[in-house]
Amino acid sequence: SQKIEQNSEALNIQEGKTATLTCNYTNYSPAYLQWYRQDPGRGPVFLLLIRENEKEKRKERLKVTFDTTLKQSLFHITASQPADSATYLCAPTQGNSGYALNFGKGTSLLVTP
Amino acid sequence: EPEVTQTPSHQVTQMGQEVILRCVPISNHLYFYWYRQILGQKVEFLVSFYNNEISEKSEIFDDQFSVERPDGSNFTLKIRSTKLEDSAMYFCASKGITGNSNQPQHFGDGTRLSIL
């Protein structure tokens, strides 16, 4: 069955450092992969989408890589800030524009001053 | 920026009662979704809706659940006879279509459903 694994342990880093979050998937051939941020008691908020033919995507301090051979995506936040503290969800997605999102459980990131 | 809005923010209901959760998706969006998140667990897909019909549903979305788009703006999730295990945060999401490129889903801030 399809499985998505994200770092199960919370990630604690110091302000200014780079946070790296991992998303591994099995029994999937996603056409693209999305990353969302979720704050406590709030809905997920879209951050980045990367397609299977893209190796890397950047947006401001965020960078996502997508390795379809390793079946893995890495999500980096550079120069991290306390406001980046949240849970980050990955969603590898197959096929056309209608498909539902199948989320991983998420990785909790805490950035301390 | 346009938002998905959900009401109520918190709903408390006795077990066995019917409950309707309401959502107003972003106005020019065409795909609509319901997800749920049990406390401490992952966000799980329930159902997607396009062109006035269900396009996909998960195993969770059994006969106790139904969705409706009663007018041009609202999208509702009904649970006919609630069970204790239906207690969760329910998120509505919507998505537009621009050409053939995939677009992200936009989520509301959820309705916390508590079944007593």
XYZ file of C-alpha atoms in Angstrom:
229
model
C 0.000 0.000 0.000
C 1.067 3.597 -0.483
C 3.057 4.974 2.390
C 4.466 8.419 3.225
C 7.062 8.847 5.939
C 8.220 12.090 7.451
C 10.659 12.620 10.317
C 8.622 11.339 13.238
C 10.704 13.199 15.812
C 10.239 16.924 16.272
C 13.076 18.990 14.861
C 14.535 21.630 17.184
C 16.987 24.098 15.689
C 18.481 27.430 16.575
C 17.425 30.608 14.844
C 19.534 31.354 11.782
C 20.335 27.709 11.026
C 18.997 25.693 8.094
C 16.197 23.245 8.824
C 16.007 20.146 6.631
C 12.873 18.008 6.637
C 12.562 14.659 4.878
C 9.663 13.032 3.079
C 10.002 9.452 1.846
C 7.325 7.602 -0.060
C 6.792 4.002 -1.188
C 4.468 2.354 -3.696
C 3.918 5.706 -5.368
C 4.808 7.266 -8.666
C 3.825 10.856 -7.953
C 3.633 13.311 -10.788
C 4.313 16.065 -8.297
C 4.816 16.661 -4.619
C 3.475 19.453 -2.464
C 4.585 20.879 0.871
C 2.186 22.540 3.286
C 2.578 24.241 6.625
C 0.119 23.693 9.470
C -0.062 25.795 12.613
C -1.899 24.480 15.710
C -5.675 24.683 15.250
C -5.369 25.945 11.670
C -5.760 24.442 8.221
C -2.771 23.504 6.052
C -1.281 26.337 4.011
C 0.366 25.635 0.656
C 4.078 26.407 0.389
C 5.624 24.797 -2.685
C 4.881 22.326 -5.469
C 7.578 20.450 -7.372
C 7.006 18.301 -10.456
C 8.608 14.936 -11.158
C 10.783 16.424 -13.904
C 12.105 19.165 -11.600
C 15.054 18.438 -9.327
C 14.811 21.560 -7.231
C 12.460 24.464 -6.564
C 13.062 27.625 -4.554
C 10.866 30.283 -3.044
C 12.498 32.927 -0.879
C 14.094 31.043 2.062
C 12.494 27.725 1.057
C 14.024 25.053 -1.147
C 12.543 21.694 -2.130
C 14.281 18.821 -3.891
C 12.612 15.822 -5.471
C 14.507 12.602 -6.189
C 12.233 10.106 -7.926
C 14.955 7.430 -7.845
C 15.327 7.632 -4.068
C 11.590 8.332 -3.712
C 12.402 11.235 -1.477
C 11.827 14.959 -1.145
C 13.857 17.267 1.076
C 12.470 20.562 2.337
C 14.936 23.210 3.484
C 14.322 26.452 5.347
C 17.418 28.637 5.357
C 18.073 31.378 7.923
C 15.273 29.942 10.049
C 13.213 32.188 12.323
C 11.007 31.441 15.346
C 8.008 32.282 13.116
C 8.902 29.219 11.021
C 7.910 26.989 13.949
C 5.028 24.820 12.725
C 4.261 21.353 11.413
C 5.257 20.738 7.812
C 3.308 18.262 5.706
C 4.311 16.632 2.457
C 1.845 15.270 -0.087
C 3.127 13.252 -3.046
C 0.356 13.324 -5.613
C -0.385 11.261 -8.670
C -2.092 12.242 -11.844
C -4.382 14.967 -12.927
C -5.639 18.126 -11.397
C -8.539 16.615 -9.471
C -6.706 14.257 -7.199
C -7.079 14.358 -3.450
C -4.062 15.079 -1.278
C -2.619 12.189 0.682
C -0.596 13.767 3.466
C 2.224 12.456 5.555
C 1.871 12.813 9.304
C 4.094 15.869 9.257
C 7.255 16.996 10.997
C 7.056 19.464 13.841
C 9.723 22.178 13.625
C 10.661 24.371 16.572
C 13.041 27.265 15.966
C 14.408 28.773 19.149
C 15.953 32.245 19.445
C -6.492 37.348 -0.674
C -9.627 35.170 -1.064
C -10.171 32.582 1.673
C -12.087 29.401 2.336
C -14.392 30.009 5.295
C -15.918 27.358 7.533
C -18.695 27.524 10.071
C -19.083 26.873 12.896
C -15.567 26.888 14.300
C -16.634 24.443 17.020
C -19.630 22.115 17.049
C -20.627 19.990 20.021
C -23.205 17.283 19.299
C -24.724 14.320 21.090
C -23.885 10.899 19.687
C -26.504 9.751 17.191
C -27.458 13.255 16.146
C -27.061 14.648 12.648
C -24.568 17.416 12.048
C -23.959 19.693 9.061
C -20.630 21.418 8.589
C -20.576 24.383 6.258
C -17.949 25.792 3.941
C -17.760 28.689 1.525
C -15.007 27.867 -0.989
C -13.109 30.484 -2.974
C -15.560 31.859 -5.522
C -13.994 30.880 -8.863
C -12.791 27.462 -7.727
C -14.155 24.287 -9.268
C -12.895 21.424 -7.082
C -14.030 21.051 -3.482
C -12.797 18.730 -0.785
C -13.391 17.616 2.784
C -10.622 16.293 5.001
C -10.534 15.379 8.656
C -7.824 15.321 11.294
C -8.271 13.333 14.471
C -6.298 14.871 17.341
C -2.610 14.014 17.023
C -3.030 12.242 13.704
C -2.523 13.130 10.066
C -4.871 15.032 7.800
C -7.010 12.423 5.997
C -8.929 12.814 2.756
C -12.680 12.201 2.876
C -14.214 13.270 -0.430
C -13.753 15.439 -3.500
C -16.540 17.108 -5.475
C -16.497 18.461 -9.007
C -19.187 19.425 -11.479
C -21.934 18.807 -8.904
C -20.959 15.246 -8.121
C -18.530 13.254 -6.003
C -15.370 12.585 -8.011
C -13.498 10.544 -5.407
C -14.050 9.324 -1.861
C -12.040 7.456 0.746
C -12.995 4.419 2.812
C -13.811 6.756 5.696
C -16.605 8.375 3.669
C -19.278 5.737 4.249
C -23.064 5.926 4.002
C -23.233 8.110 7.107
C -21.578 10.946 5.202
C -22.941 13.077 2.386
C -21.913 16.280 0.652
C -23.906 18.899 -1.116
C -23.451 22.153 -2.955
C -26.920 23.582 -2.351
C -26.259 26.893 -4.099
C -23.453 28.632 -5.944
C -21.437 29.411 -2.863
C -21.845 26.835 -0.079
C -20.428 23.330 0.220
C -21.661 21.173 3.095
C -20.692 17.928 4.802
C -23.451 16.069 6.611
C -22.935 13.252 9.087
C -26.263 11.480 9.543
C -25.825 9.727 12.868
C -22.667 10.805 14.632
C -20.404 8.415 16.515
C -17.802 9.146 19.162
C -15.048 8.379 16.647
C -16.297 11.173 14.366
C -14.781 13.658 16.803
C -12.104 15.453 14.800
C -11.190 18.665 13.038
C -12.895 18.827 9.637
C -11.256 20.895 6.925
C -12.805 22.101 3.713
C -10.557 22.913 0.755
C -11.017 24.235 -2.740
C -8.957 24.413 -5.876
C -9.210 26.183 -9.203
C -8.064 25.123 -12.628
C -5.734 27.123 -14.809
C -4.948 25.380 -18.069
C -3.352 21.982 -17.457
C -1.097 22.922 -14.572
C -1.814 21.639 -11.114
C -2.705 24.138 -8.468
C -2.564 23.939 -4.716
C -5.568 23.385 -2.541
C -6.675 26.215 -0.281
C -7.873 25.120 3.148
C -10.220 26.678 5.631
C -9.361 26.771 9.312
C -11.669 23.895 10.096
C -14.599 22.987 12.279
C -13.757 21.195 15.487
C -16.471 18.545 15.937
C -16.874 17.107 19.418
C -19.250 14.171 19.872
C -20.471 13.529 23.432
